[in-house]
PDB file of C-alpha atoms and ligand atoms in Angstrom:
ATOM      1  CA  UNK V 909      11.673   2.809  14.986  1.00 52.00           C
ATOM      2  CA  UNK V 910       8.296   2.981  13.958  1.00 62.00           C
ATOM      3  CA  UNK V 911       5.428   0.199  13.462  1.00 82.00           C
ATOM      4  CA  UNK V 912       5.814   0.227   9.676  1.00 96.00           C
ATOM      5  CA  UNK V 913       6.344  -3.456   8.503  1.00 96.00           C
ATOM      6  CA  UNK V 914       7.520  -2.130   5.203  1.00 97.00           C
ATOM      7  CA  UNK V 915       8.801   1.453   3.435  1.00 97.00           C
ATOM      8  CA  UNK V 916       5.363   1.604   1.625  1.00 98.00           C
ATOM      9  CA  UNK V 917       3.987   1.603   4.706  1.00 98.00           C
ATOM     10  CA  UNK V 918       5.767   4.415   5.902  1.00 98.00           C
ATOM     11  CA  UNK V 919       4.869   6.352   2.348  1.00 98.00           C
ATOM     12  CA  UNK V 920       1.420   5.689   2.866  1.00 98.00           C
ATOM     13  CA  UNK V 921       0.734   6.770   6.461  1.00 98.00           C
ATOM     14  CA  UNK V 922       2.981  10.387   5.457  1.00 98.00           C
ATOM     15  CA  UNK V 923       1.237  10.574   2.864  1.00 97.00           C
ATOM     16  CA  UNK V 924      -2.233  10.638   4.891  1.00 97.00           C
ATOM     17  CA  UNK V 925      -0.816  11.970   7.699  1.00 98.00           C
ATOM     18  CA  UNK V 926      -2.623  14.985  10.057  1.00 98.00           C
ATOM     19  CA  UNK V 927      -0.618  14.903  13.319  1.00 97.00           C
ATOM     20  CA  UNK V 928       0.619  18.531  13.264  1.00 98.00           C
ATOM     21  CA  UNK V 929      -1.140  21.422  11.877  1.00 97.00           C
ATOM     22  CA  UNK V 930       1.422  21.716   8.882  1.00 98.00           C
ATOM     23  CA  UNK V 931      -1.214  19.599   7.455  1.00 98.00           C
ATOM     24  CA  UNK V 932      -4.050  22.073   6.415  1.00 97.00           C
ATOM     25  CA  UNK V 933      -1.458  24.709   4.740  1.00 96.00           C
ATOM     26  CA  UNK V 934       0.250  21.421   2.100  1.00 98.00           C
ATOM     27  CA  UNK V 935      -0.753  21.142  -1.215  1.00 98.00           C
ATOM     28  CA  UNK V 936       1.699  17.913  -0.764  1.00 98.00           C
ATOM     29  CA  UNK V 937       3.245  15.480   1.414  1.00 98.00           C
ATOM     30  CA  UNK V 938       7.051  15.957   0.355  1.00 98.00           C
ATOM     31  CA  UNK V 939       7.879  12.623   1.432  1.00 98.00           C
ATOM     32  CA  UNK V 940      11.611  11.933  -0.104  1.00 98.00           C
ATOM     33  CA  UNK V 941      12.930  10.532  -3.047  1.00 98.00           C
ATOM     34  CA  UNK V 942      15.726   8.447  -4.941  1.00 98.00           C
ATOM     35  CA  UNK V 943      16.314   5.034  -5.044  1.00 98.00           C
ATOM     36  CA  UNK V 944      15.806   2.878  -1.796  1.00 97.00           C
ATOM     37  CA  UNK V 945      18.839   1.343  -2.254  1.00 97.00           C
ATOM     38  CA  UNK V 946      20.841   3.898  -1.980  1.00 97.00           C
ATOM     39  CA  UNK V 947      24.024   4.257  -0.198  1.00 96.00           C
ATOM     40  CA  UNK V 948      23.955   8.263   0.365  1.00 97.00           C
ATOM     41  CA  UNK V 949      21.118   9.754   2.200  1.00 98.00           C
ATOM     42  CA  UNK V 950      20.856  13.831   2.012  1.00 98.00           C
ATOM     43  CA  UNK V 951      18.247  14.596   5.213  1.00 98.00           C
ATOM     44  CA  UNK V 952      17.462  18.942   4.493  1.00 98.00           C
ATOM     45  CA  UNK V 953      15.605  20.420   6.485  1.00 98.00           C
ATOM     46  CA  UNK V 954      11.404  21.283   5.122  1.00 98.00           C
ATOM     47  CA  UNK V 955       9.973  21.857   2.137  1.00 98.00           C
ATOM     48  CA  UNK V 956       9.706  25.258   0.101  1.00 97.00           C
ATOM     49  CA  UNK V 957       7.332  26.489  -2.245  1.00 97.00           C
ATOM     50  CA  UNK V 958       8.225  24.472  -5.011  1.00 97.00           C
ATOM     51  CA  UNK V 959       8.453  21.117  -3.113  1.00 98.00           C
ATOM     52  CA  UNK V 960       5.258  21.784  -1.683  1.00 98.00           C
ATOM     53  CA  UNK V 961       3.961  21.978  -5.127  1.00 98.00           C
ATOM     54  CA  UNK V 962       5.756  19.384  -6.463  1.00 98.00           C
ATOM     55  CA  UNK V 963       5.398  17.344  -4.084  1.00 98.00           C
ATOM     56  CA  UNK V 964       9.494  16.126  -4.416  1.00 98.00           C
ATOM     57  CA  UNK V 965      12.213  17.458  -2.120  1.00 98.00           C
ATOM     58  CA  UNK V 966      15.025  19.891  -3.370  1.00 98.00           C
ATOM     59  CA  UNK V 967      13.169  20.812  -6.821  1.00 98.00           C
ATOM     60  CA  UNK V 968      13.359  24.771  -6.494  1.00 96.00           C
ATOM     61  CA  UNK V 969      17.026  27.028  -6.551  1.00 97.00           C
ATOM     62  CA  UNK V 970      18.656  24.568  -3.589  1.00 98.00           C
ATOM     63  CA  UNK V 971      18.042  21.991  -5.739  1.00 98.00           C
ATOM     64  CA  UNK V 972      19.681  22.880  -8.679  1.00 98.00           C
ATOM     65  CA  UNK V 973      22.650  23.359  -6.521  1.00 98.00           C
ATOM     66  CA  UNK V 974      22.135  20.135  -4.801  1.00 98.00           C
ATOM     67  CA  UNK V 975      22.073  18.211  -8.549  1.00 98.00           C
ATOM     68  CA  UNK V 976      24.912  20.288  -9.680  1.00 98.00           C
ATOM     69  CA  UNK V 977      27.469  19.546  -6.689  1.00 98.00           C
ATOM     70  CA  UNK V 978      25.857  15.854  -7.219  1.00 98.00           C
ATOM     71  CA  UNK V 979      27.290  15.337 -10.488  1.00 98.00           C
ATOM     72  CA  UNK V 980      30.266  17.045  -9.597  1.00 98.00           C
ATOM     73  CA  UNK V 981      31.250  14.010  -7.910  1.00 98.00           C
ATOM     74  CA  UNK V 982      29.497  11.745 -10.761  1.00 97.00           C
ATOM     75  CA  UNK V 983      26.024  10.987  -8.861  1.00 97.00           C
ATOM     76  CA  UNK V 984      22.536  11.244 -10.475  1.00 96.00           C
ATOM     77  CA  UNK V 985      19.867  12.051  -7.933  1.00 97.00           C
ATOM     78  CA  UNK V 986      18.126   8.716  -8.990  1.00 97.00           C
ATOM     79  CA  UNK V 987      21.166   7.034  -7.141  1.00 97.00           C
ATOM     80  CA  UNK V 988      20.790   8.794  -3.738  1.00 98.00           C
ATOM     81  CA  UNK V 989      17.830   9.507  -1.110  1.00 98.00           C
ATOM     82  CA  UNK V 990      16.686  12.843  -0.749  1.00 98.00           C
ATOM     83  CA  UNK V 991      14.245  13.589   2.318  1.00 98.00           C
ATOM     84  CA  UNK V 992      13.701  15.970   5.067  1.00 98.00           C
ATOM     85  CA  UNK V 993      13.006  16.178   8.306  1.00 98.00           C
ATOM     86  CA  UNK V 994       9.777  17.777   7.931  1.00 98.00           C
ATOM     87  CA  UNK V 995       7.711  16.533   5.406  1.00 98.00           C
ATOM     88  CA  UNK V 996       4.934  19.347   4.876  1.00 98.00           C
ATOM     89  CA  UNK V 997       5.961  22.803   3.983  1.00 98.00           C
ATOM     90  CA  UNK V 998       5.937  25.456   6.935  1.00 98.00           C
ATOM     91  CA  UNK V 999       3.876  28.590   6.443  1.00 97.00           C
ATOM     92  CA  UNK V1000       6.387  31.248   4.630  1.00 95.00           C
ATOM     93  CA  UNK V1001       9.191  28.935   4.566  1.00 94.00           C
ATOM     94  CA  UNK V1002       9.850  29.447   8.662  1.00 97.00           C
ATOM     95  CA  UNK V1003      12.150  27.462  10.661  1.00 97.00           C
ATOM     96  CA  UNK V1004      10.619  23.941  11.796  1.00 97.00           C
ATOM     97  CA  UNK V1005       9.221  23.992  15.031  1.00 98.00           C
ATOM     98  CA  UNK V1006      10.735  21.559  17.872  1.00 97.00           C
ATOM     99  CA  UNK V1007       7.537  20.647  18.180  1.00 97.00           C
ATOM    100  CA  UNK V1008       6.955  20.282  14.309  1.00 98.00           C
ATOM    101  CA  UNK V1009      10.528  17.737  14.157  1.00 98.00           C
ATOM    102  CA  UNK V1010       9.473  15.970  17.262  1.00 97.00           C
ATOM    103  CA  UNK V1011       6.201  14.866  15.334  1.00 97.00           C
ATOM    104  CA  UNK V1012       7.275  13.981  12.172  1.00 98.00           C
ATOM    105  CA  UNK V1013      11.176  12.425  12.679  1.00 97.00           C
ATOM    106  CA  UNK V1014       9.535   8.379  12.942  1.00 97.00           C
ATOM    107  CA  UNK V1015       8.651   9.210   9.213  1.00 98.00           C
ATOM    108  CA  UNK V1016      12.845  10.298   8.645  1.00 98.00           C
ATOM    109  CA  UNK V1017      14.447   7.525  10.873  1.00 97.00           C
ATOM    110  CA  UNK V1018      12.161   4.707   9.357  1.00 97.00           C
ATOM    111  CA  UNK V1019      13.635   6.159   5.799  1.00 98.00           C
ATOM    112  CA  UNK V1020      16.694   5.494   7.539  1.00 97.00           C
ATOM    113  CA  UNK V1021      16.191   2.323   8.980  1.00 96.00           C
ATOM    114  CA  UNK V1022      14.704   1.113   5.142  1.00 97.00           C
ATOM    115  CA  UNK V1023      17.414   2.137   2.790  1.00 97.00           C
ATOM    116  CA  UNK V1024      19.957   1.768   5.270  1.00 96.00           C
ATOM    117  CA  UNK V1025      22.981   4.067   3.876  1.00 96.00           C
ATOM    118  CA  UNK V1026      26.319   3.696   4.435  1.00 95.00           C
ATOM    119  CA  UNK V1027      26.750   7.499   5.157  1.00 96.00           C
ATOM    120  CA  UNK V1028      23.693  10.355   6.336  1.00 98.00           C
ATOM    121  CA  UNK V1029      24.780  13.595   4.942  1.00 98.00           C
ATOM    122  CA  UNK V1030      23.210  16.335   6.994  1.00 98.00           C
ATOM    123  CA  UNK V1031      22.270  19.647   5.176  1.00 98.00           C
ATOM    124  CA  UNK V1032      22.534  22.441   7.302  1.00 98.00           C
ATOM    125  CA  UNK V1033      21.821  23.145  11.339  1.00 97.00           C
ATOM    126  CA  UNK V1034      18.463  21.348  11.801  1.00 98.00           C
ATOM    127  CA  UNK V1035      18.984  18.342  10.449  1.00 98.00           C
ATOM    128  CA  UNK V1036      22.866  18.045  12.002  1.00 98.00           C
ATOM    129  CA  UNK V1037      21.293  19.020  15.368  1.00 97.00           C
ATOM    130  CA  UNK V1038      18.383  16.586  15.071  1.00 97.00           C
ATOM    131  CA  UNK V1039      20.992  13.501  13.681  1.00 97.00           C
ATOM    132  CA  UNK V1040      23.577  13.895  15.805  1.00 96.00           C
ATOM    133  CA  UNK V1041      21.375  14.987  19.048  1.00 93.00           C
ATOM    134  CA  UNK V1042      23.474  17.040  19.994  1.00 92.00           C
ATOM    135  CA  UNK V1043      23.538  20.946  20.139  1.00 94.00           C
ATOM    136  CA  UNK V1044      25.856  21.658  17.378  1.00 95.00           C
ATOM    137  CA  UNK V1045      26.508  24.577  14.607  1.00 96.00           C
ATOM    138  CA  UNK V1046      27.104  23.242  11.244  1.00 97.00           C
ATOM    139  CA  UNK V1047      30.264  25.618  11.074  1.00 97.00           C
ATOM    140  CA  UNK V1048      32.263  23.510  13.544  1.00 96.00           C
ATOM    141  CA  UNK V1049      31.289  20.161  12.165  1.00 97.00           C
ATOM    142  CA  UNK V1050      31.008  20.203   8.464  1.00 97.00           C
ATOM    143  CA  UNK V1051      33.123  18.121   6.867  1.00 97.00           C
ATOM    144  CA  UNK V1052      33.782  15.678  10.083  1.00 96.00           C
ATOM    145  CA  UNK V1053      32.617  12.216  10.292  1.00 96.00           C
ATOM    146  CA  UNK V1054      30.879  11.329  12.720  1.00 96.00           C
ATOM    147  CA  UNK V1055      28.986   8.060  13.555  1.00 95.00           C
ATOM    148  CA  UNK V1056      25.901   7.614  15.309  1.00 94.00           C
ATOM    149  CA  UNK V1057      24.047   4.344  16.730  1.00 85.00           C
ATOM    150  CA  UNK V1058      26.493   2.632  13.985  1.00 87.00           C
ATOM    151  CA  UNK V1059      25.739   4.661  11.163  1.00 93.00           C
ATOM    152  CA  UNK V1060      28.361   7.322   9.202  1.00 96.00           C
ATOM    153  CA  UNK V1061      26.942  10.641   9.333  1.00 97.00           C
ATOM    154  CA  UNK V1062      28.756  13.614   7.343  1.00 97.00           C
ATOM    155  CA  UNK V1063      27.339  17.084   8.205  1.00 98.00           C
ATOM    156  CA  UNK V1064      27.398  19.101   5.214  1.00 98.00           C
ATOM    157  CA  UNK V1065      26.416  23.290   4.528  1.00 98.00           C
ATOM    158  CA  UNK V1066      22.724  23.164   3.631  1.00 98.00           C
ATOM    159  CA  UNK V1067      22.930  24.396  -0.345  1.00 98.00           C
ATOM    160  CA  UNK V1068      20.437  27.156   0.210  1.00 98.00           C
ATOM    161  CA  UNK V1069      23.562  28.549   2.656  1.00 98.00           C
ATOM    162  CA  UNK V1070      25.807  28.749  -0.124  1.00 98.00           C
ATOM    163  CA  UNK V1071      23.116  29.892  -2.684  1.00 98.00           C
ATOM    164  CA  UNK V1072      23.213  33.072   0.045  1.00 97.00           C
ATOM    165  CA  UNK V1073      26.862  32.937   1.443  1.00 97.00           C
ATOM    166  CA  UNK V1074      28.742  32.012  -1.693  1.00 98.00           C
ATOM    167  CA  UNK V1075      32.158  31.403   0.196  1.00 98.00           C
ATOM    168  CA  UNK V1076      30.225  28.332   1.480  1.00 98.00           C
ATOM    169  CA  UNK V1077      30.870  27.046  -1.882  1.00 98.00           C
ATOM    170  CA  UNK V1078      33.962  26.066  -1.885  1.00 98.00           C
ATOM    171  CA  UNK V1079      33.693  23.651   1.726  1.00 98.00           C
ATOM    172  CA  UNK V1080      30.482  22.593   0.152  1.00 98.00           C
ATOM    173  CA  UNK V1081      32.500  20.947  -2.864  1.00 98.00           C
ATOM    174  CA  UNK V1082      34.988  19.967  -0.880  1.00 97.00           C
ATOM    175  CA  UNK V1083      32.754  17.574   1.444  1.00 98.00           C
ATOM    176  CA  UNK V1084      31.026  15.774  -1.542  1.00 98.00           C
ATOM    177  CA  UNK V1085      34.259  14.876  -2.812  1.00 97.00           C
ATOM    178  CA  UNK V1086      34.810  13.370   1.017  1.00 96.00           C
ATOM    179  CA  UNK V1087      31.362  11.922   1.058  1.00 96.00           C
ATOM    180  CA  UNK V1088      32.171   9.817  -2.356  1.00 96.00           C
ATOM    181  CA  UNK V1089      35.518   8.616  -1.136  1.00 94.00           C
ATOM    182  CA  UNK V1090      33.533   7.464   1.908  1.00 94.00           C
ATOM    183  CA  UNK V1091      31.229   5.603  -0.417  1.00 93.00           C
ATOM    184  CA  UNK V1092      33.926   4.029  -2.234  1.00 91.00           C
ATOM    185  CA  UNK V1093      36.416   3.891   0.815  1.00 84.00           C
ATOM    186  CA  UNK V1094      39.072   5.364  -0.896  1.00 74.00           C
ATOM    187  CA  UNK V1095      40.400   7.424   2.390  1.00 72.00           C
ATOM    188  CA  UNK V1096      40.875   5.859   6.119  1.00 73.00           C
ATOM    189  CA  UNK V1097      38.008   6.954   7.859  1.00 76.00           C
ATOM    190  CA  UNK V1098      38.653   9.337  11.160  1.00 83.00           C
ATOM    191  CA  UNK V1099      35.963   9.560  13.114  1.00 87.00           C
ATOM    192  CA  UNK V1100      35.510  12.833  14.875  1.00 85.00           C
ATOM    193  CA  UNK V1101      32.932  11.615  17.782  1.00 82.00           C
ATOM    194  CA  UNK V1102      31.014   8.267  18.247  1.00 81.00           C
ATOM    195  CA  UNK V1103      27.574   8.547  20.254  1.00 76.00           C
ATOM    196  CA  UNK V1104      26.062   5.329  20.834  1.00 56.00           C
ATOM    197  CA  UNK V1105      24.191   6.462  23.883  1.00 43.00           C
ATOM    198  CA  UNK V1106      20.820   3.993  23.970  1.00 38.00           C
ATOM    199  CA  UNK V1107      18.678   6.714  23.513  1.00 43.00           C
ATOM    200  CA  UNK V1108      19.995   7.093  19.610  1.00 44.00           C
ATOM    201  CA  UNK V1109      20.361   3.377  19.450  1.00 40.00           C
ATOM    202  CA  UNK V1110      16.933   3.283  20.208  1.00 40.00           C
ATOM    203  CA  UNK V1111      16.070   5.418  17.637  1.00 45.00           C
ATOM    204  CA  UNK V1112      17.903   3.985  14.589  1.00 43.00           C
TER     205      UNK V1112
HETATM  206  N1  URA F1343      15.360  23.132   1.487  1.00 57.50           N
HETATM  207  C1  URA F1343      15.212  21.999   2.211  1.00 57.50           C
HETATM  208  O1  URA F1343      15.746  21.876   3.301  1.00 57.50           O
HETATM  209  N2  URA F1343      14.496  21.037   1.686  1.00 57.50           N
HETATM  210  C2  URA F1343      13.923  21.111   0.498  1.00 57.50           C
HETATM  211  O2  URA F1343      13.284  20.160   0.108  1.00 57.50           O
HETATM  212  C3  URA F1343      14.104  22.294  -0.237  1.00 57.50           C
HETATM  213  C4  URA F1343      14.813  23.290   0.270  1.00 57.50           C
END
């Protein structure tokens, strides 16, 4: 955990924030969004050229998807968190650098730590990789629940994948429907690995 004695804190130091050179190329900070309450937390992967703009995660095609498959299981966006693990947009939408993630993941695990979900959906590779530390493709875990330093986390196909790879679609709408029974414990949990090594205790 960070030093931030509140989550305003920790919107306010992103906000100003110059640590990587991701920095000079923003228009904005793409912080997250939703309700700090919330019980879901979606953790993508960087802002695109509309989020950079907008300044809000998932506004641009991945988005759409994202709201679509929310209300699909009867969820608003105003009801979940929505960050990323990067929160300035790399140069031509590229990967995230390690070095990039390393940098800025205090901002994403004191979003964490603050709204304190009952399940972390992971959107795609990087952010399953970065959550679950371990070396992972999303193929062979989506869908699986996993929990990590105590928390639930469900790795999910990032919606740009199935904006590309259609057949995604269908696992895609299958694990919200999982994620909401999680939320309202409607099926007996199995969980698929438990890592509570200290080093990810440490960090949530
Ligand atoms: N893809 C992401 O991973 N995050 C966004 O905010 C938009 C697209």
């Amino acid at each position: 955990m960070g030093n931030w004695d509140s989550f305003k804190d920790v919107y306010n130091e992103a906000l100003n924030c110059k640590k990587c050179p991701l920095h000079s190329g923003r228009k904005n900070v793409v912080f997250g969004t939703g309700s700090e309450k919330a019980d879901i937390m979606f953790i993508g992967e960087a802002p695109g050229y509309n989020e950079d703009i907008q300044g809000e995660p998932f506004v641009g095609a991945a988005g759409k998807l994202l709201n679509k498959l929310l209300n699909s299981v009867e969820l608003k966006r105003e009801q979940v968190y929505i960050a990323n693990i990067i929160k300035c947009r790399p140069p031509k939408n590229r990967d995230p650098l390690t070095e990039e993630i390393d940098i800025c993941k205090d901002y994403l695990y004191a979003q964490i730590d603050f709204i304190n979900p009952q399940v972390i959906c992971t959107l795609g590779n990087f952010a399953t990789k970065l959550i679950l530390k371990k070396n992972v493709g999303i193929t062979s875990v989506r869908g699986k629940l996993f929990k990590v330093g105590g928390r639930l986390v469900l790795p999910i196909y990032h919606p740009a994948a199935a904006l590309y790879t259609p057949s995604y679609l269908p696992s895609l709408e299958k694990d919200f429907i999982t994620m909401k029974k999680v939320i309202e414990k409607e099926i007996k949990i199995h969980i698929e690995d438990e890592m509570e090594s200290k080093e990810q205790l440490g960090l949530f």
